[in-house]
Short mmCIF file of C-alpha atoms (C1' of nucleotides) in Angstrom, two decimals:
data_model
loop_
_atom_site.label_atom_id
_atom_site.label_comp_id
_atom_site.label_asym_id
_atom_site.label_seq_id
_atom_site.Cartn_x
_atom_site.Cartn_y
_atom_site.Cartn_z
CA UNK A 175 7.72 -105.43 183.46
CA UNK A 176 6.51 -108.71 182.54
CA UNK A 177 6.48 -110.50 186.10
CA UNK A 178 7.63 -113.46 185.73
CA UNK A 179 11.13 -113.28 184.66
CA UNK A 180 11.42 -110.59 187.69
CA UNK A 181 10.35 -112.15 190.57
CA UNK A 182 12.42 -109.49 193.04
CA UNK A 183 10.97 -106.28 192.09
CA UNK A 184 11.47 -103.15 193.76
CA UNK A 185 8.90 -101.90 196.31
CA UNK A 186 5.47 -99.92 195.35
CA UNK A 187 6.61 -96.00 195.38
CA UNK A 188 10.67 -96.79 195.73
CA UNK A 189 12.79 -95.90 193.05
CA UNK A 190 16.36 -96.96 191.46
CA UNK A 191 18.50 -93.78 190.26
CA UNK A 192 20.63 -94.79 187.92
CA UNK A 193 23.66 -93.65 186.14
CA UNK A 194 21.44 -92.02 183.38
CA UNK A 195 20.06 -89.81 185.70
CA UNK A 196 22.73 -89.49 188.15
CA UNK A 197 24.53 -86.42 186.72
CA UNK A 198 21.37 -84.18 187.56
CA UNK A 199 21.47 -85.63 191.26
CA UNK A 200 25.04 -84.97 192.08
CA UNK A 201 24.52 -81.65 190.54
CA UNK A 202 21.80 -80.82 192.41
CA UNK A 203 23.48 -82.13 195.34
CA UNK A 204 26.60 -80.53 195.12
CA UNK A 205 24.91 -77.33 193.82
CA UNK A 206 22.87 -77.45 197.06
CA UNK A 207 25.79 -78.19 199.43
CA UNK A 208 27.94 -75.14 197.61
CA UNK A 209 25.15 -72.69 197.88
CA UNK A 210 23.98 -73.66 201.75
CA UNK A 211 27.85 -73.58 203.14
CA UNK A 212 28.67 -70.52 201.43
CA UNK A 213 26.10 -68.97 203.94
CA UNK A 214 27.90 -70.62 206.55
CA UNK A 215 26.24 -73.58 207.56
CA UNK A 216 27.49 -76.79 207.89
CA UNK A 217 25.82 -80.84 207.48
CA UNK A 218 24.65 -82.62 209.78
CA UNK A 219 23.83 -86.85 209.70
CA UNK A 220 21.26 -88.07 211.57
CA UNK A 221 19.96 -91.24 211.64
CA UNK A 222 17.51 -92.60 209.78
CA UNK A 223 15.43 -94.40 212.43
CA UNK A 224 14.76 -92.82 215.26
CA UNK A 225 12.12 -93.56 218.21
CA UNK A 226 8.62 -93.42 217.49
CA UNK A 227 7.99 -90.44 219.94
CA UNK A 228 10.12 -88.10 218.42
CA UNK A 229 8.07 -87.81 215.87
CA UNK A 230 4.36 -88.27 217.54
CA UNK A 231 6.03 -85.28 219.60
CA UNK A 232 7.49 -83.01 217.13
CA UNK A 233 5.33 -83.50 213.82
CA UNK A 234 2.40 -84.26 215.94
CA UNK A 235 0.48 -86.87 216.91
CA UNK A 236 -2.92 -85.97 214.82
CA UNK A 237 -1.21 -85.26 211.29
CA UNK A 238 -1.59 -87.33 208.70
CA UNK A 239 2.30 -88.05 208.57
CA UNK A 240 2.06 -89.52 212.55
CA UNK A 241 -1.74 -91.27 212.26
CA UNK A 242 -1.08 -93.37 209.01
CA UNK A 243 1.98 -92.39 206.49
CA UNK A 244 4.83 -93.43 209.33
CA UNK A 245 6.79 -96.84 208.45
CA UNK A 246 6.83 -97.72 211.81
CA UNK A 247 8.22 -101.17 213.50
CA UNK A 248 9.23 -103.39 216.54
CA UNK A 249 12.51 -103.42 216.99
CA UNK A 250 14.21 -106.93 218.45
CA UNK A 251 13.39 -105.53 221.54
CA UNK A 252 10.17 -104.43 221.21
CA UNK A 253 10.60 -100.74 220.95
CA UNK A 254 8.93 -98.74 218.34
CA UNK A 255 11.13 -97.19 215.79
CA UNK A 256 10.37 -95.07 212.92
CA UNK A 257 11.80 -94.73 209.75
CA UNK A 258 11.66 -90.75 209.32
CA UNK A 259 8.93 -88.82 207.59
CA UNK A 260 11.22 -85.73 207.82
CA UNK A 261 14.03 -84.26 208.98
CA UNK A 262 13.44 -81.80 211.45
CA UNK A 263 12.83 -83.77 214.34
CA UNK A 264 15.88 -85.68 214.30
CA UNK A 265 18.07 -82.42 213.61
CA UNK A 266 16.39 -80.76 217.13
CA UNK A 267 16.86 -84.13 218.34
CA UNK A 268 20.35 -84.18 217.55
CA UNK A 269 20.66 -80.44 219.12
CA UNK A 270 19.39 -81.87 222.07
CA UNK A 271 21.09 -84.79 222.60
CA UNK A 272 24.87 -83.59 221.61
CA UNK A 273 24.35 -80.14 223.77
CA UNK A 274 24.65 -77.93 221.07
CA UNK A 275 22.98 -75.18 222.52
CA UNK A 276 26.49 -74.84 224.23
CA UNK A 277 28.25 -74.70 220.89
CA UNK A 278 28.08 -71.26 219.03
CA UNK A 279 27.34 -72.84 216.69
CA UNK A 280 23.52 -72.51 215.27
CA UNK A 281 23.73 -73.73 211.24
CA UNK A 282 23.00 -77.14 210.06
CA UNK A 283 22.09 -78.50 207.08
CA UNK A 284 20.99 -82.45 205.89
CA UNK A 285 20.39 -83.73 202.72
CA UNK A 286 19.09 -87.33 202.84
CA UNK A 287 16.00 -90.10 202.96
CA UNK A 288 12.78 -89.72 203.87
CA UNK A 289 9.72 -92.73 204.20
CA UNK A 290 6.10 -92.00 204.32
CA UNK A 291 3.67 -94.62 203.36
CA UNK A 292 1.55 -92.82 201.04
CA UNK A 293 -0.02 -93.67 197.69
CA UNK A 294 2.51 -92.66 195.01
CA UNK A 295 2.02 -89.79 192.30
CA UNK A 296 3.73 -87.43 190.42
CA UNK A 297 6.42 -85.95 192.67
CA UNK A 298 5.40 -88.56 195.75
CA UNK A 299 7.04 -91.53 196.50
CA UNK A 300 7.57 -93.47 200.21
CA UNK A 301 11.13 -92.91 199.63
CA UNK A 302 11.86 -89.44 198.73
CA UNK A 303 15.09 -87.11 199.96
CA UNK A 304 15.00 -83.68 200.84
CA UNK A 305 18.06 -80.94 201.58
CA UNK A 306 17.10 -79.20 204.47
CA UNK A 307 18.26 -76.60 206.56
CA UNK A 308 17.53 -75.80 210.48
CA UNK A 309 18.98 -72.37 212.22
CA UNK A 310 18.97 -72.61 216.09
CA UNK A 311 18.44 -70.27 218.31
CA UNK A 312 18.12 -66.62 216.44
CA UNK A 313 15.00 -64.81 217.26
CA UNK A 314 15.63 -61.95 214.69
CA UNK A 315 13.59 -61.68 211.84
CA UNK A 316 16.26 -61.31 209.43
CA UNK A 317 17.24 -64.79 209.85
CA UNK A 318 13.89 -65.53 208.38
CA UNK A 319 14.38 -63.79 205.68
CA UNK A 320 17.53 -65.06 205.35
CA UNK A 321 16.15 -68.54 205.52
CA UNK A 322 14.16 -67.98 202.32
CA UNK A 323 16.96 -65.93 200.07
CA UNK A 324 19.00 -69.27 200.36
CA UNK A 325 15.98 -71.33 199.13
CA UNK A 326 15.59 -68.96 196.57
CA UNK A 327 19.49 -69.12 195.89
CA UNK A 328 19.59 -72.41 196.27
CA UNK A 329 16.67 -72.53 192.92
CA UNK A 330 18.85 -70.21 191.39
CA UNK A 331 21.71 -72.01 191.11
CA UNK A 332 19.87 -74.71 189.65
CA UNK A 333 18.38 -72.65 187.18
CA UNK A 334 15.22 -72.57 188.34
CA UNK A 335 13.15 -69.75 187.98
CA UNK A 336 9.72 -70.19 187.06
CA UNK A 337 8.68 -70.27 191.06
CA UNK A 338 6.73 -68.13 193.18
CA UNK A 339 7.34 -67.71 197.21
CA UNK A 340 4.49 -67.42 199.17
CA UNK A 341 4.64 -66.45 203.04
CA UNK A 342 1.78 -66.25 205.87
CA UNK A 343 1.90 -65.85 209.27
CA UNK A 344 0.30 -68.69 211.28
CA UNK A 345 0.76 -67.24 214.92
CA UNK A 346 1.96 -68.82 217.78
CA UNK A 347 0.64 -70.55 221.03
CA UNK A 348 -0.94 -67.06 221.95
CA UNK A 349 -2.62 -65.92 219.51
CA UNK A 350 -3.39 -69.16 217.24
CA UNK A 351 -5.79 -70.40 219.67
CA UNK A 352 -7.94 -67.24 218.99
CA UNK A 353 -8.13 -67.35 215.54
CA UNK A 354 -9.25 -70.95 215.69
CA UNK A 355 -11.88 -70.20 217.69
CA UNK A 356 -13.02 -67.61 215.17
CA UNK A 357 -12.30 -69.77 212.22
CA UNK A 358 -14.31 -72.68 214.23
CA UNK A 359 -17.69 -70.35 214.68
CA UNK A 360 -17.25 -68.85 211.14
CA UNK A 361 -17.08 -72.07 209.38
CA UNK A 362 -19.95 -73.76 211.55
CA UNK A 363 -22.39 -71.69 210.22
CA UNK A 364 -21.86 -72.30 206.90
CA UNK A 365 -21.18 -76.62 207.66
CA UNK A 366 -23.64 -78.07 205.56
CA UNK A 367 -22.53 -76.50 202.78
CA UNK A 368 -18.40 -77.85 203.29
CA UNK A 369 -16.67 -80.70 201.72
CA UNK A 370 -16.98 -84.10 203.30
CA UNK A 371 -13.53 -83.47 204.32
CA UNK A 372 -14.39 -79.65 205.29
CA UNK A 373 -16.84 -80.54 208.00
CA UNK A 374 -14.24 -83.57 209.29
CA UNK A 375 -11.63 -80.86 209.29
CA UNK A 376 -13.54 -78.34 211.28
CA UNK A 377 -13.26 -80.25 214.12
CA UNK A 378 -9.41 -81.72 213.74
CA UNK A 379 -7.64 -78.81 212.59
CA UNK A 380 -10.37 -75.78 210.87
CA UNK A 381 -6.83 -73.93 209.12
CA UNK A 382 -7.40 -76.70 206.90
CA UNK A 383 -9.69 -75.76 205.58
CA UNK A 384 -8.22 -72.59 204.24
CA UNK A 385 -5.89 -74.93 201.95
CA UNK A 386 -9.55 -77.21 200.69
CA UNK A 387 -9.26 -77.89 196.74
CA UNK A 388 -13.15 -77.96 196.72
CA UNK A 389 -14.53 -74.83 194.73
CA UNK A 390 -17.38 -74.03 196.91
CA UNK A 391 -14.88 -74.24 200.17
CA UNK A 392 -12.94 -72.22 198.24
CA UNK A 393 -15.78 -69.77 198.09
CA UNK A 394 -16.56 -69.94 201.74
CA UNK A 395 -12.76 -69.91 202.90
CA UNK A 396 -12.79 -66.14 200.95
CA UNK A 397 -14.52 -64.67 203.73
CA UNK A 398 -12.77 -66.30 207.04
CA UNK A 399 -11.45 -64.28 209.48
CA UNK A 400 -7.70 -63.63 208.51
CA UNK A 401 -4.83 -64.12 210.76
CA UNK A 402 -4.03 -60.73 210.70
CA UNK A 403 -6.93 -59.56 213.24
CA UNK A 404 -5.65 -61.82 215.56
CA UNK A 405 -2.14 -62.05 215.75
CA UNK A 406 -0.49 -60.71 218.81
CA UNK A 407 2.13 -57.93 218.84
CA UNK A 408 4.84 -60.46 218.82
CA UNK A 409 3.94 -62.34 215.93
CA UNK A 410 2.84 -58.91 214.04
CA UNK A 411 5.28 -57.25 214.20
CA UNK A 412 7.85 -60.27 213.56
CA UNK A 413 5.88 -61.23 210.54
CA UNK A 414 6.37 -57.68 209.48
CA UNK A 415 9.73 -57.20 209.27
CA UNK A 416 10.20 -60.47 208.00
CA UNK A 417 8.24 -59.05 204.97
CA UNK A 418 10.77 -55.72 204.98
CA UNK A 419 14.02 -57.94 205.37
CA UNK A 420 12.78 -59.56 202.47
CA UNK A 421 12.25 -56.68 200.31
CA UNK A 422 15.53 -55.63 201.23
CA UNK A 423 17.20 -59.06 200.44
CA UNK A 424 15.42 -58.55 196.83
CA UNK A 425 13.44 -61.49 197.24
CA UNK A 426 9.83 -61.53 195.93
CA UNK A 427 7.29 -62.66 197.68
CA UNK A 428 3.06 -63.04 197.57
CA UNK A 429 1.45 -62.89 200.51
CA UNK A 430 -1.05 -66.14 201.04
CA UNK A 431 -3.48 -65.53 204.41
CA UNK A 432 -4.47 -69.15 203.26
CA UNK A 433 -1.34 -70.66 203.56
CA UNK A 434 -1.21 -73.60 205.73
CA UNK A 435 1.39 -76.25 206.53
CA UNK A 436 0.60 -79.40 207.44
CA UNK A 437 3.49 -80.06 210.33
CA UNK A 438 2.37 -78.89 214.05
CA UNK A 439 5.62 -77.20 215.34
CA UNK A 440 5.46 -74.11 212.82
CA UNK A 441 5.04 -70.65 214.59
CA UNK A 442 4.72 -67.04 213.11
CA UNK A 443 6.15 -66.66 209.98
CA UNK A 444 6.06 -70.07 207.33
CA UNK A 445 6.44 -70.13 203.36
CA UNK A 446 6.56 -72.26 200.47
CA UNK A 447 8.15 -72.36 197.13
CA UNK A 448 5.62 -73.27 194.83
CA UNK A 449 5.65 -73.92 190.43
CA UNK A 450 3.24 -74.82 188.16
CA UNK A 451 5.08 -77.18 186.42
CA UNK A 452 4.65 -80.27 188.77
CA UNK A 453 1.06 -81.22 188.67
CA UNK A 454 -0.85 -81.72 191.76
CA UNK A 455 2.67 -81.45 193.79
CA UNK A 456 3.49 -77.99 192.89
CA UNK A 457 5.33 -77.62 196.55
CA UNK A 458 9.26 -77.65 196.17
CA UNK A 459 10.36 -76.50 199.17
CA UNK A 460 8.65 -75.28 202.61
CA UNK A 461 9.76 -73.62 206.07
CA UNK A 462 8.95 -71.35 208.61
CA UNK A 463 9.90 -70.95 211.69
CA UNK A 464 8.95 -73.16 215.30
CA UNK A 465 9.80 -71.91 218.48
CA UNK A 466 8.46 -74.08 220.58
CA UNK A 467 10.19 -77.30 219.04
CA UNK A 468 12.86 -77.87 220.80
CA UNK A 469 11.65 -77.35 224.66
CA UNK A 470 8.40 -79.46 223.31
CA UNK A 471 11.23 -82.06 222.70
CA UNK A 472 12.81 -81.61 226.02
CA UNK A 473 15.79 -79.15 225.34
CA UNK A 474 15.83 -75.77 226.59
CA UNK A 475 13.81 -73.11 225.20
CA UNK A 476 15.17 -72.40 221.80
CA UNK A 477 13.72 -71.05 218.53
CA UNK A 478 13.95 -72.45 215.33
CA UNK A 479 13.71 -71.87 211.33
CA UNK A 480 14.53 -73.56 208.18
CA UNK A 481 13.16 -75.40 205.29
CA UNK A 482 12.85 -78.74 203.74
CA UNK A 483 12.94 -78.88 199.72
CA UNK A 484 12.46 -82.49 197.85
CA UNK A 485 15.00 -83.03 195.70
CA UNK A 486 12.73 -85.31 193.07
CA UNK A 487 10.80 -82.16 192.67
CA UNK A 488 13.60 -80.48 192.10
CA UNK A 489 15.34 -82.88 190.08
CA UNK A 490 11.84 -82.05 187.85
CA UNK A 491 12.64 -78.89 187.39
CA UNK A 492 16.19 -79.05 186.30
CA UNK A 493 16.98 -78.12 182.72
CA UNK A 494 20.66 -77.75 182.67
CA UNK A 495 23.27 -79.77 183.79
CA UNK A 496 26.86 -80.93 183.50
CA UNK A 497 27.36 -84.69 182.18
CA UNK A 498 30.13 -86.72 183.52
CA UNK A 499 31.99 -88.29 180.75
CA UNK A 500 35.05 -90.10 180.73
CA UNK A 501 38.67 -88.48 179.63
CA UNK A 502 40.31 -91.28 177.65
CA UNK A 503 38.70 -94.71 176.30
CA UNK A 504 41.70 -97.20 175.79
CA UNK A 505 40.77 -99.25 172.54
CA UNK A 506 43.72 -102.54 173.56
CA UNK A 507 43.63 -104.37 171.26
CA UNK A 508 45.18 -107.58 173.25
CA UNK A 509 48.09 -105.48 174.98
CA UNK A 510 46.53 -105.13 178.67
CA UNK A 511 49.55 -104.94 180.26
CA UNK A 512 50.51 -101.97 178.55
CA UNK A 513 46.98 -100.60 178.51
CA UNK A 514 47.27 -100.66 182.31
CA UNK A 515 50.51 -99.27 182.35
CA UNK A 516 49.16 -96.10 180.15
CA UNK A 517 45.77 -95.81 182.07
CA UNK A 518 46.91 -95.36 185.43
CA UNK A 519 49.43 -93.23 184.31
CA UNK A 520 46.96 -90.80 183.30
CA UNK A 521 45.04 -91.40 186.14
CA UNK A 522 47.70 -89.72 188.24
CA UNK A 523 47.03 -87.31 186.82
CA UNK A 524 43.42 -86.72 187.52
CA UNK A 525 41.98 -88.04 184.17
CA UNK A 526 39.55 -90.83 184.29
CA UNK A 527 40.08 -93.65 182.31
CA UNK A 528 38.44 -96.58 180.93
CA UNK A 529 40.33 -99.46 179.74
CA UNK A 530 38.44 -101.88 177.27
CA UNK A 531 39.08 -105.61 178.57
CA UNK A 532 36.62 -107.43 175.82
CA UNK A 533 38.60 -108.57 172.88
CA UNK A 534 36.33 -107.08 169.77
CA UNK A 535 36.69 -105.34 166.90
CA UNK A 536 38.61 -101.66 166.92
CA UNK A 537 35.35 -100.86 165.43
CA UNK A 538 33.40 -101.58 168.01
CA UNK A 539 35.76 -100.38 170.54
CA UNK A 540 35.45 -96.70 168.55
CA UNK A 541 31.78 -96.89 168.84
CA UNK A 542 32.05 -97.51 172.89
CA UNK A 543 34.21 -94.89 173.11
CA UNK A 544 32.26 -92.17 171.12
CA UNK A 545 28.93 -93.89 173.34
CA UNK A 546 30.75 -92.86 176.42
CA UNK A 547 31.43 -89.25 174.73
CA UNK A 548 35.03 -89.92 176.01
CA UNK A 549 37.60 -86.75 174.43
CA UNK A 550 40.15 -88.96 173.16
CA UNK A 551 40.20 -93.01 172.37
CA UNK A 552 44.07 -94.30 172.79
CA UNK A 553 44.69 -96.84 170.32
CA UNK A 554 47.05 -99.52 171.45
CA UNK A 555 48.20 -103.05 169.90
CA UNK A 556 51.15 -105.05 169.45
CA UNK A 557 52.92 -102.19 166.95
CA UNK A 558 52.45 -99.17 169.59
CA UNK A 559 53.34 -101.96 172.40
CA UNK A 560 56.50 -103.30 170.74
CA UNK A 561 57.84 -99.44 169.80
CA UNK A 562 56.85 -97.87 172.79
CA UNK A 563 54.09 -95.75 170.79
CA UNK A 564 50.68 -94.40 171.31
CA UNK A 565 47.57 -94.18 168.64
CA UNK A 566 45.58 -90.87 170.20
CA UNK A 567 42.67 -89.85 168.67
CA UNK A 568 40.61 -86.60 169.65
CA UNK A 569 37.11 -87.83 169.50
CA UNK A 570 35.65 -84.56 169.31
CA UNK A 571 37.90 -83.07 166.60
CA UNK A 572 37.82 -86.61 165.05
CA UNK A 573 42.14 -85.69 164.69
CA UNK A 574 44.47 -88.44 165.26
CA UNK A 575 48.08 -88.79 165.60
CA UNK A 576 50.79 -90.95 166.94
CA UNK A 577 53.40 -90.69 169.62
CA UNK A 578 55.63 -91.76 171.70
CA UNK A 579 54.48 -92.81 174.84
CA UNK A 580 56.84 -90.47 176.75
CA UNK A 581 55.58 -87.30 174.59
CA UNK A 582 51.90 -88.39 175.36
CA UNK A 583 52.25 -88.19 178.86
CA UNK A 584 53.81 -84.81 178.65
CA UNK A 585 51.09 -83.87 176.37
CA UNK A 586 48.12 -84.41 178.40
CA UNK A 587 49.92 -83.32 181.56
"C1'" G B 253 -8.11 -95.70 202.21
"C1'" U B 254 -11.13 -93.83 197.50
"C1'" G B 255 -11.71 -92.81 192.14
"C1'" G B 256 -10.02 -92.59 186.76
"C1'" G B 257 -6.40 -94.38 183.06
"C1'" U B 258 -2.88 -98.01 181.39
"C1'" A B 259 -0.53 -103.08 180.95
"C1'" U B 260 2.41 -105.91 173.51
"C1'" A B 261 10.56 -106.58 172.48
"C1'" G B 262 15.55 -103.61 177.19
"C1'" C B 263 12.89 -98.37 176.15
"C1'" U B 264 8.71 -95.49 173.51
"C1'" C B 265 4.63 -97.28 171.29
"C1'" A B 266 1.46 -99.32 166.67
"C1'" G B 267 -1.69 -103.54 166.00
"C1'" C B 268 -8.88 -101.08 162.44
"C1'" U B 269 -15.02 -104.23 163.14
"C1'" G B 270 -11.60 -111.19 166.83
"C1'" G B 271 -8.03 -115.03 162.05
"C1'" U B 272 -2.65 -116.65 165.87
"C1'" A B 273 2.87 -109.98 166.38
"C1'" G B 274 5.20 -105.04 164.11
"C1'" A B 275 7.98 -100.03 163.98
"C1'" G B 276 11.47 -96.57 165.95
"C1'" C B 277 15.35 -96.33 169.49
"C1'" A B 278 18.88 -99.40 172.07
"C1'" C B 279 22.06 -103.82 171.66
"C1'" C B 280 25.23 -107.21 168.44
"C1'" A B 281 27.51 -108.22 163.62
"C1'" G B 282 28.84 -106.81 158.65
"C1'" G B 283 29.58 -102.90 154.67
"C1'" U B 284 36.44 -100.87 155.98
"C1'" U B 285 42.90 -107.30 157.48
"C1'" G B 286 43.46 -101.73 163.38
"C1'" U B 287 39.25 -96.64 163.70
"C1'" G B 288 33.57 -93.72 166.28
"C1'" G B 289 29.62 -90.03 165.30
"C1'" C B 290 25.87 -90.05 159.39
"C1'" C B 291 24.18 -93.93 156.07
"C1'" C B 292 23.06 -99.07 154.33
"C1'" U B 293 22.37 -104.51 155.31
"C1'" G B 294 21.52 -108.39 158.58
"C1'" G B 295 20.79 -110.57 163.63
"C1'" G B 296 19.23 -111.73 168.64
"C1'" G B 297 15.35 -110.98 171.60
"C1'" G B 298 7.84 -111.26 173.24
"C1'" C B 299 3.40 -118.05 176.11
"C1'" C B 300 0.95 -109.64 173.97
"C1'" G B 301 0.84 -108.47 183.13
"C1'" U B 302 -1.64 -113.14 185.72
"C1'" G B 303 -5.91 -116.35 186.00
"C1'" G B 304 -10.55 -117.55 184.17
"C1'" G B 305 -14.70 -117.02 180.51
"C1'" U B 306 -17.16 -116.26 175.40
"C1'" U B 307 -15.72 -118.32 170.42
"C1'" C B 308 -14.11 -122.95 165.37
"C1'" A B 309 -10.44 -119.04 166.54
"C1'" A B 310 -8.63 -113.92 171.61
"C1'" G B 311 -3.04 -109.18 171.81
"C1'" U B 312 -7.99 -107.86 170.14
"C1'" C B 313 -14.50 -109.09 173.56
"C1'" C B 314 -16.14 -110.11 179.07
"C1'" C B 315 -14.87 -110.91 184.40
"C1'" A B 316 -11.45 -111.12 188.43
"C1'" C B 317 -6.68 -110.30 190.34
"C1'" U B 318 -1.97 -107.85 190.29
"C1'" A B 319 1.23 -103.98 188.94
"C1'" C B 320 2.09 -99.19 187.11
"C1'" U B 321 0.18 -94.28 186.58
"C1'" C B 322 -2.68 -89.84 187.51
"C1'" A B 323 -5.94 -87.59 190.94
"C1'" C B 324 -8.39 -87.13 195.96
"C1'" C B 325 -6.70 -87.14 201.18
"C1'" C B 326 -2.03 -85.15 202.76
"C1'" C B 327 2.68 -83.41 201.89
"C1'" A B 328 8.70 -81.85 199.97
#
RNA sequence: GUGGGUAUAGCUCAGCUGGUAGAGCACCAGGUUGUGGCCCUGGGGGCCGUGGGUUCAAGUCCCACUACUCACCCCA
């Protein structure tokens, strides 16, 4: 990009998707919205920006996300807004607002936008989109489970294999408290020897340091207390049969007592979706469930689960794809009327059609078509005009023939 | 916010120890008065990211800035 001759460029971690890649998205897209509904759920829109609160509230106000990734503004009249950093909070918002604990309803899914103002990487950028799914008010474990198997069918359908599903259980207002006491005094006595970040983290949040990169934290993390000595009965034996339901649903699954997310609301049982194909960003997708969410947000008390998966990511990981390509490439050669006439014709008929306007050579014309990988390039000029005739040729058989226009029609019908 | 790498044609990149730009792909045209994919020929297009310095001479060396990229932090 030499500057100068682009002096409105795009913004630092945005990107344009363009037609070249645009096949993969819609199939992922439509591949996700296929999968989710045919568990039942149906979309939900929410906006984009929201108030600032909802978020300091729901993802909470010491994360990362809330302290310094939020694109955050003054509106015209002074109020904070937020463009979202995820889409969880505005879904429970939504719940809230709208009433829809009175609706039997309890499936939603989004697929949409996200902003956080981070420095871009592979598989980051401030503008990113996830498909995401949120399940209201179902306290049994198998919804859980159920929760993942989608993910996983989701990947599936998108031919994407290579993945492995890790779950923890991170406890709940109970018994969380406990276990970060224990974590606190285990970890103190070994603070000199932490990461810079490691002794930082003791004091903000010490599960943290469960998830630390740092070899030697690593080491140290091996013998912290585990979860599982402090969990309460509720969380245990959730977590539990959240494990069986998933054996039962066939979904495999590694167990990962290190396993941390990085959003405040999650309760009990969480898990990620993880490959090694991704560099540093080897996360695709992550739930688990959060209980509290919704009464924290003012709504009565309801329970929660889903997961978030970022489609980039995923769009990395897609092999496979249909390509769009057009049906018939009309080469008119200086007979538009007529080309018209012909092309929406066959668009009546659910073909797609693209009528050449530029006068050039039938040559070229033949090239654009076989660039556009159209099946079949009709032919027209003043001969097939004046007689009422069609030149078809079959681009992919590299066959051509002529006919009448009235025995074309039939012919593609 | 911090660290590493990179910056030459629309894209991917070459350009040795400094002598004033190249390939492949893409695009356009021709080889076929109205016919694609392969092949051949030709063409357009670059103040070599920006600014400064060293030098007779800088794409090439030095400095700064900017952008991109990867990684840390954190997350999908």
């Amino acid at each position: 990009m030499t500057g100068k001759e682009c002096e409105v460029e795009i913004l630092r971690g945005f990107k344009d998707i363009l037609p070249d890649n645009i096949d993969k998205w819609q199939f992922l897209e439509t591949t996700a919205r296929n999968t989710i509904e045919s568990f039942g759920f149906r979309e939900i829109r929410t906006p984009i920006l929201e108030k600032t609160q909802l978020f300091k509230r729901s993802v909470g106000e010491t994360t990362d996300i809330v302290e310094k990734e939020m694109y955050t503004f003054l509106d015209k009249n002074n109020e904070s807004i937020t463009m979202r950093p995820e889409g969880t909070a505005g879904v429970v918002r939504a719940y809230i607002d709208n009433h829809l604990e009175l609706s039997s309803f309890k499936k939603y899914y989004y697929i949409g936008p996200m902003f956080r103002y981070e420095r871009p990487q592979k598989g980051r950028l401030r503008q990113f989109h996830q498909i995401g799914i949120e399940v209201f008010g179902i306290d049994e474990p198998a919804i859980d489970a159920e929760v993942v198997y989608i993910n996983k069918a989701l990947l599936n359908n998108l031919g994407i294999n290579n993945v492995r599903i890790e779950i923890n259980n991170i406890g709940c207002d109970m018994c969380r408290p406990n276990y970060m006491d224990a974590l606190k005094s285990y970890f103190e006595e070994y603070r000199s020897q932490l990461c810079e970040d490691c002794q930082k983290r003791l004091y903000r949040n010490p599960l943290r340091i469960l998830d630390c990169k740092n070899e030697h934290c690593r080491l140290i993390a091996k013998g912290a207390p585990k979860i599982t000595s402090f969990a309460c009965e509720t969380c245990r034996s959730h977590y539990d049969v959240v494990k069986e339901k998933l054996t039962d649903f066939g979904v495999d699954f590694i167990e990962n007592p290190m396993l941390v997310r990085g959003l405040d609301y999650y309760t009990k049982f969480v898990f990620e979706i993880i490959t090694d194909k991704l560099g540093a960003q080897g996360t695709v997708s992550a739930g688990g469930r959060y209980d509290n969410l919704v009464e924290q947000l003012g709504g009565k008390s309801t329970s929660g689960v889903g997961f978030a998966a970022g489609e980039e990511r995923l769009i990395e990981l897609i092999e496979d794809y249909p390509k769009n390509r057009i049906d018939f490439y009309i080469a008119n050669l200086d007979v538009d009327e007529y080309a018209v006439q012909i092309a929406n014709k066959l668009r009546g008929i659910g073909k797609k059609v693209y009528v050449e306007y530029e006068r050039r050579s039938l040559k070229s014309m033949m090239k654009r078509a076989n660039r556009m990988n159209a099946e079949f390039a009709v032919i027209i000029g003043e001969n097939e005009k004046n007689n009422r005739k069609v030149m078809v040729k079959n681009l992919f058989e590299s066959k051509q023939s002529e006919y009448s226009l009235e025995a074309f029609l039939d012919e593609v019908k």
